Coordinates of C-alpha atoms in Angstrom, one line a residue:
M70 CA 6.8 17.2 -37.0
S71 CA 9.1 14.1 -36.6
G72 CA 9.0 11.4 -33.8
K73 CA 10.9 13.7 -31.7
A74 CA 9.1 15.3 -28.7
V75 CA 7.8 18.9 -29.5
N76 CA 9.6 21.6 -27.3
L77 CA 9.0 25.2 -26.8
G78 CA 11.7 25.8 -29.8
N79 CA 9.4 24.1 -32.2
V80 CA 6.5 26.1 -31.2
A81 CA 8.2 29.4 -31.2
K82 CA 9.5 28.7 -34.6
V83 CA 5.9 28.0 -36.1
A84 CA 4.3 30.7 -34.2
G85 CA 6.9 33.2 -35.4
V86 CA 8.0 34.5 -31.8
S87 CA 10.5 33.7 -29.4
K88 CA 10.8 30.8 -27.0
S89 CA 10.4 33.4 -23.8
T90 CA 7.1 34.6 -25.2
V91 CA 5.7 31.0 -25.8
S92 CA 6.8 30.1 -22.2
R93 CA 5.1 33.3 -20.7
V94 CA 1.8 32.5 -22.7
L95 CA 1.8 28.8 -21.9
N96 CA 2.7 29.3 -18.3
N97 CA 0.3 32.2 -17.8
K98 CA 3.0 34.6 -16.7
L99 CA 1.9 37.8 -18.6
G100 CA 1.8 40.9 -16.6
N101 CA 5.1 42.6 -14.8
G102 CA 5.8 44.8 -17.7
F103 CA 5.3 42.0 -20.3
S104 CA 2.4 41.7 -22.6
V105 CA 1.3 40.4 -26.1
T106 CA -1.7 40.9 -28.2
D107 CA -4.8 38.8 -28.2
E108 CA -3.8 37.6 -31.8
V109 CA -0.3 36.4 -30.8
Q110 CA -1.6 34.8 -27.7
E111 CA -4.2 32.9 -29.6
R112 CA -1.6 32.1 -32.4
I113 CA 0.7 30.5 -29.7
L114 CA -2.0 28.4 -28.1
N115 CA -3.3 27.0 -31.3
V116 CA 0.2 26.2 -32.7
A117 CA 0.9 24.5 -29.2
K118 CA -2.6 22.3 -29.7
K119 CA -1.8 21.6 -33.4
L120 CA 1.6 20.4 -32.5
R121 CA 0.4 18.6 -29.6
Y122 CA 3.1 20.1 -27.4
R123 CA 3.4 18.8 -23.7
P124 CA 5.2 20.7 -21.2
N125 CA 8.2 18.9 -19.8
L126 CA 7.6 18.8 -16.1
I127 CA 11.1 17.3 -15.5
A128 CA 12.7 20.4 -17.0
Q129 CA 10.6 22.9 -15.5
S130 CA 11.4 21.1 -12.1
L131 CA 15.2 21.1 -12.5
S132 CA 15.2 24.6 -13.9
K133 CA 12.7 26.4 -11.7
Q134 CA 11.9 24.2 -8.8
K135 CA 8.5 25.3 -9.1
R136 CA 6.7 21.8 -9.9
K137 CA 7.6 19.3 -7.1
M138 CA 7.8 15.8 -8.1
I139 CA 7.0 12.9 -5.5
H140 CA 8.1 9.6 -6.7
I141 CA 6.1 6.5 -5.2
L142 CA 8.5 3.4 -5.1
G143 CA 8.3 -0.1 -3.6
G144 CA 5.3 -1.3 -5.2
S145 CA 6.7 -4.2 -6.8
H146 CA 8.3 -5.4 -3.6
A147 CA 4.5 -4.9 -1.8
L148 CA 3.0 -7.1 -4.5
H149 CA 5.8 -9.6 -4.5
D150 CA 5.7 -9.8 -0.6
L151 CA 1.9 -9.7 0.0
G152 CA 0.5 -11.0 -3.2
D153 CA -1.0 -9.9 -6.5
I154 CA -4.3 -9.6 -5.0
Y155 CA -3.0 -6.6 -2.8
Q156 CA -3.0 -4.5 -6.0
T157 CA -6.3 -3.0 -5.4
A158 CA -4.8 -1.8 -1.8
V159 CA -1.8 -0.4 -3.8
N160 CA -3.8 1.5 -6.2
K161 CA -6.0 2.7 -3.3
I162 CA -2.9 4.1 -1.2
V163 CA -1.5 5.8 -4.4
S164 CA -5.0 7.1 -5.3
S165 CA -5.5 8.9 -1.7
I166 CA -1.7 10.2 -2.0
D167 CA -2.4 11.7 -5.4
S168 CA -5.6 13.3 -3.9
A169 CA -3.8 14.6 -0.8
L170 CA -1.0 16.1 -2.7
E171 CA -2.9 17.8 -5.6
D172 CA -3.5 21.0 -3.7
Y173 CA 0.6 21.0 -3.1
N174 CA 1.3 21.0 -7.0
V175 CA 3.1 17.7 -6.5
T176 CA 3.3 15.2 -9.2
V177 CA 2.9 11.3 -8.0
D178 CA 4.9 8.8 -10.0
M179 CA 5.0 5.2 -9.6
S180 CA 8.0 2.7 -10.5
L181 CA 8.3 -1.0 -10.3
H182 CA 11.6 -2.5 -10.1
H183 CA 13.2 -5.9 -9.6
S184 CA 16.7 -5.3 -9.2
D185 CA 19.1 -4.6 -6.5
E186 CA 20.1 -1.3 -8.0
S187 CA 18.5 2.2 -6.9
E188 CA 14.9 2.4 -7.5
L189 CA 15.1 6.1 -7.8
P190 CA 14.4 7.7 -11.3
P191 CA 17.2 9.3 -13.2
W192 CA 15.4 13.0 -13.1
H193 CA 15.1 15.2 -10.0
I194 CA 12.7 14.3 -7.4
S195 CA 11.6 16.4 -4.3
A196 CA 10.4 13.6 -2.0
A197 CA 9.6 9.9 -2.0
I198 CA 7.0 7.6 -0.5
I199 CA 7.9 4.0 0.0
L200 CA 5.4 1.2 -0.1
A201 CA 6.4 -1.4 2.4
R202 CA 10.1 -1.5 1.6
C203 CA 12.7 -0.4 -0.8
N204 CA 16.1 -2.4 -1.3
P205 CA 19.2 -1.1 0.5
A206 CA 20.6 0.7 -2.4
T207 CA 17.7 3.0 -2.5
A208 CA 17.6 3.6 1.2
E209 CA 21.3 4.6 1.2
E210 CA 20.7 7.0 -2.0
L211 CA 17.6 8.5 -0.3
E212 CA 19.6 9.2 2.8
Q213 CA 22.8 10.4 1.3
A214 CA 20.8 12.7 -1.1
R215 CA 18.8 14.0 1.7
I216 CA 15.6 13.4 0.0
P217 CA 12.6 13.5 2.4
H218 CA 10.7 10.4 2.4
V219 CA 8.0 8.5 4.1
S220 CA 7.3 4.7 4.2
I221 CA 3.9 3.3 4.3
N222 CA 3.5 -0.3 6.3
G223 CA 7.3 -0.6 6.6
P224 CA 10.6 0.5 8.3
G225 CA 12.0 4.2 8.5
N226 CA 12.4 7.0 10.7
L227 CA 9.0 8.3 9.2
R228 CA 6.2 5.9 8.5
V229 CA 2.8 5.3 8.6
V230 CA 1.7 1.7 9.7
P231 CA -1.6 0.1 10.8
D232 CA -2.0 -0.9 14.4
D233 CA -1.8 -4.7 14.1
V234 CA -1.7 -5.2 17.7
N235 CA -5.1 -3.4 18.3
G236 CA -6.4 -5.3 15.2
T237 CA -5.2 -8.9 16.5
R238 CA -7.2 -7.9 19.9
L239 CA -10.3 -7.0 18.1
A240 CA -10.3 -10.2 16.0
V241 CA -9.8 -12.3 19.3
R242 CA -12.5 -10.6 21.4
H243 CA -14.9 -10.7 18.3
L244 CA -14.6 -14.6 18.4
V245 CA -14.4 -14.9 22.4
E246 CA -17.7 -12.9 22.5
L247 CA -19.1 -15.7 19.9
G248 CA -18.2 -18.2 22.5
H249 CA -15.2 -19.7 20.5
K250 CA -12.7 -21.0 22.7
R251 CA -10.6 -23.2 20.4
I252 CA -9.2 -20.4 18.3
A253 CA -6.5 -21.4 15.9
Y254 CA -3.8 -18.8 14.4
A255 CA -2.9 -19.5 10.8
G256 CA 0.6 -17.5 10.0
P257 CA 1.8 -16.1 6.9
Q258 CA 3.0 -18.2 3.9
A259 CA 6.6 -17.5 3.3
A260 CA 9.4 -17.4 5.4
F261 CA 11.0 -13.7 3.8
L262 CA 8.0 -12.3 5.6
R263 CA 9.2 -12.8 9.0
G264 CA 11.0 -9.8 8.5
H265 CA 7.9 -7.4 8.6
S266 CA 6.8 -6.1 12.1
S267 CA 3.1 -7.4 11.4
V268 CA 4.2 -11.2 11.6
N269 CA 5.3 -10.9 15.1
D270 CA 2.8 -8.3 16.2
R271 CA -0.1 -10.6 15.0
H272 CA 1.2 -13.6 16.4
E273 CA 2.5 -12.2 19.9
T274 CA -0.8 -10.5 20.2
Y275 CA -2.7 -13.5 19.6
L276 CA -1.0 -15.4 22.3
S277 CA -1.2 -12.8 24.9
E278 CA -4.9 -12.3 24.2
M279 CA -5.6 -16.0 24.5
S280 CA -3.8 -16.1 27.8
K281 CA -5.8 -13.0 28.8
Y282 CA -9.2 -14.9 28.3
G283 CA -7.9 -17.8 29.7
L284 CA -7.7 -19.8 26.6
S285 CA -4.8 -22.1 25.3
P286 CA -3.1 -21.3 21.8
M287 CA -3.9 -24.0 19.4
P288 CA -1.0 -26.1 18.0
G289 CA 0.6 -24.5 14.8
H290 CA 0.2 -21.2 15.8
N291 CA 4.0 -20.8 15.7
K292 CA 4.5 -22.2 12.0
L293 CA 4.4 -20.5 8.5
L294 CA 1.2 -21.8 7.0
S295 CA 3.4 -22.5 3.6
T296 CA 7.1 -22.3 3.4
V297 CA 7.0 -22.2 -0.5
K298 CA 5.3 -19.3 -2.0
T299 CA 3.4 -20.9 -4.8
Y300 CA -0.5 -21.3 -5.3
D301 CA -0.2 -25.2 -5.1
N302 CA 1.9 -25.3 -2.1
L303 CA -0.4 -23.0 -0.3
H304 CA -3.6 -24.9 -1.3
N305 CA -1.9 -28.1 0.0
S306 CA -0.8 -26.4 3.2
A307 CA -4.3 -25.0 4.0
I308 CA -5.8 -28.5 3.6
K309 CA -3.1 -29.8 6.1
F310 CA -4.0 -27.0 8.6
I311 CA -7.9 -27.8 8.3
K312 CA -7.2 -31.4 8.9
E313 CA -4.9 -30.8 11.7
S314 CA -6.3 -27.8 13.5
V315 CA -10.2 -28.1 12.8
I316 CA -10.9 -32.0 12.2
Q317 CA -8.1 -33.4 14.3
N318 CA -7.7 -30.6 17.3
K319 CA -11.4 -29.3 17.0
A320 CA -10.7 -25.7 16.6
T321 CA -13.9 -23.7 16.0
A322 CA -12.3 -20.6 14.6
I323 CA -9.3 -19.4 12.9
I324 CA -7.6 -16.2 12.5
S325 CA -5.6 -16.0 9.2
Y326 CA -2.5 -13.7 8.9
G327 CA -3.9 -12.4 5.4
H328 CA -6.6 -13.0 3.0
M329 CA -4.4 -15.0 0.7
E330 CA -4.2 -17.5 3.5
G331 CA -7.8 -17.0 4.3
L332 CA -9.1 -17.7 0.9
N333 CA -7.1 -21.0 0.5
L334 CA -8.4 -22.0 4.3
M335 CA -11.9 -21.3 3.0
Q336 CA -11.5 -23.3 0.0
A337 CA -9.8 -26.2 1.9
A338 CA -12.7 -26.2 4.3
H339 CA -15.1 -26.8 1.5
I340 CA -13.2 -29.5 0.3
L341 CA -12.9 -31.2 3.6
G342 CA -16.7 -30.7 4.3
V343 CA -16.3 -28.2 6.9
S344 CA -19.2 -25.7 6.7
I345 CA -18.4 -21.9 7.3
P346 CA -19.5 -20.3 9.5
E347 CA -21.6 -23.4 11.0
Q348 CA -18.8 -25.4 12.1
L349 CA -15.8 -22.9 11.6
S350 CA -15.5 -19.1 11.8
L351 CA -12.6 -17.4 9.9
I352 CA -11.4 -14.0 10.1
C353 CA -8.3 -12.5 8.4
F354 CA -6.6 -9.4 8.1
C355 CA -7.1 -7.6 4.7
D356 CA -7.9 -4.7 2.5
Q357 CA -11.8 -4.7 1.6
H358 CA -11.8 -5.2 -1.8
A359 CA -10.1 -8.6 -1.3
C360 CA -12.7 -9.5 1.0
D361 CA -15.5 -8.4 -1.2
V362 CA -14.8 -10.9 -4.0
M363 CA -15.0 -13.9 -1.7
S364 CA -18.1 -15.9 -1.2
P365 CA -19.3 -16.2 1.6
S366 CA -18.1 -12.6 2.3
L367 CA -15.2 -12.8 4.5
T368 CA -15.2 -11.0 8.1
F369 CA -11.8 -9.2 8.1
I370 CA -9.7 -6.8 10.1
D371 CA -9.5 -3.7 7.7
L372 CA -6.0 -2.5 7.3
M373 CA -7.3 0.9 6.2
S374 CA -5.4 1.4 3.0
A375 CA -6.6 4.8 2.0
E376 CA -6.3 6.3 5.5
M377 CA -2.6 5.1 5.2
G378 CA -1.9 6.8 2.1
Q379 CA -3.7 10.2 3.4
A380 CA -1.6 10.3 6.5
A381 CA 1.4 9.4 4.5
A382 CA 1.0 12.5 2.3
E383 CA 0.4 14.7 5.1
L384 CA 3.4 13.6 7.1
L385 CA 5.4 14.1 4.0
I386 CA 4.2 17.6 3.4
K387 CA 5.5 18.5 7.2
Q388 CA 9.0 16.9 6.5
M389 CA 9.2 18.9 3.3
K390 CA 8.2 22.1 5.0
T391 CA 10.2 21.5 8.0
P392 CA 12.9 19.1 7.4
D393 CA 15.2 19.8 10.2
Q394 CA 12.2 19.6 12.9
N395 CA 10.6 16.2 12.1
K396 CA 13.5 13.5 12.3
H397 CA 11.6 10.4 13.7
E398 CA 7.9 9.9 13.6
T399 CA 5.6 6.8 13.7
I400 CA 1.7 7.0 12.8
K401 CA -0.2 4.1 14.1
L402 CA -3.7 4.1 12.4
P403 CA -6.3 2.0 14.3
E404 CA -7.7 -1.1 12.1
R405 CA -11.2 -2.0 12.5
L406 CA -13.2 -5.2 12.6
I407 CA -15.5 -5.6 9.6
V408 CA -18.1 -8.5 10.5
R409 CA -19.5 -10.2 7.3
K410 CA -20.5 -13.9 6.9
T411 CA -17.6 -16.1 8.0
T412 CA -18.1 -15.6 11.6
S413 CA -20.8 -16.8 13.8
V414 CA -21.5 -18.2 17.3
A415 CA -19.4 -21.3 18.4
P416 CA -20.8 -24.5 17.5
R417 CA -22.3 -26.8 20.3
N418 CA -20.1 -29.9 21.0

């Protein structure tokens, strides 16, 4: 064959049968008054294999509405906002979605877009899952087309989010139980993250938990760690934070908004001769993989990426089955504290 994709007509022509016969054989639709000999069936299968025929799932979906297609979008936004190291978290979410939807004969697709145009594919989709966020054009098209959709760790009427309030409580309590009283908070690294609920939830809960334990928030808690999203700027900002919070203001522990901030704070502490965890305890919010590659291994609040993917798939299935009964729902998944080697008892003054 030429460079063109092989279709049913090509298979039918070589096998010497009709397109409908090829379709029934390849889709295992024999019976109900239709049958072919074993010889014809084997010939069709051999021709399809020889020609490397691949069924067109898009055409099947459009014509039969049998193969439901789920489109996962927003991946580029998630990685841009949170950092490339979150690729593993995104992969884990997508994998759990794929596994959860496998029994429902759903195809999971992933797109990465960087423009302000609609991120939806040119083919028909049955539903969508948004990672963190999508652009306004996409959100508008989803609503206008009445396409069922669920967001993960982002805005929307149907969404799955981690419980950052309880996660922050776990972090503060862990440090307080270790005897820390001077606990600093290192915020996110770029101004556009202020639009995400986690920024406010983690910071406000830090303040309320410090007050609950009779402790004063440390200076710098209400600032971005870095205002320019570059590695050099983040590195320099981390060194400045350690100098001001630890060396000058005597913080013995830091809660970091995320692991990119945590990694740079760890490196800055090493450069400035501040030992972790002997002199400084460090804890951050993160997906497990990112913390596994750090040394010493980082104590962290697990954002439960795989569980979010599973819950989003289940919520989407419910929405697809009963679209008129399920208009607004937010599922909050509890985060968990994973204690590693960057937190220890508070040093004695």
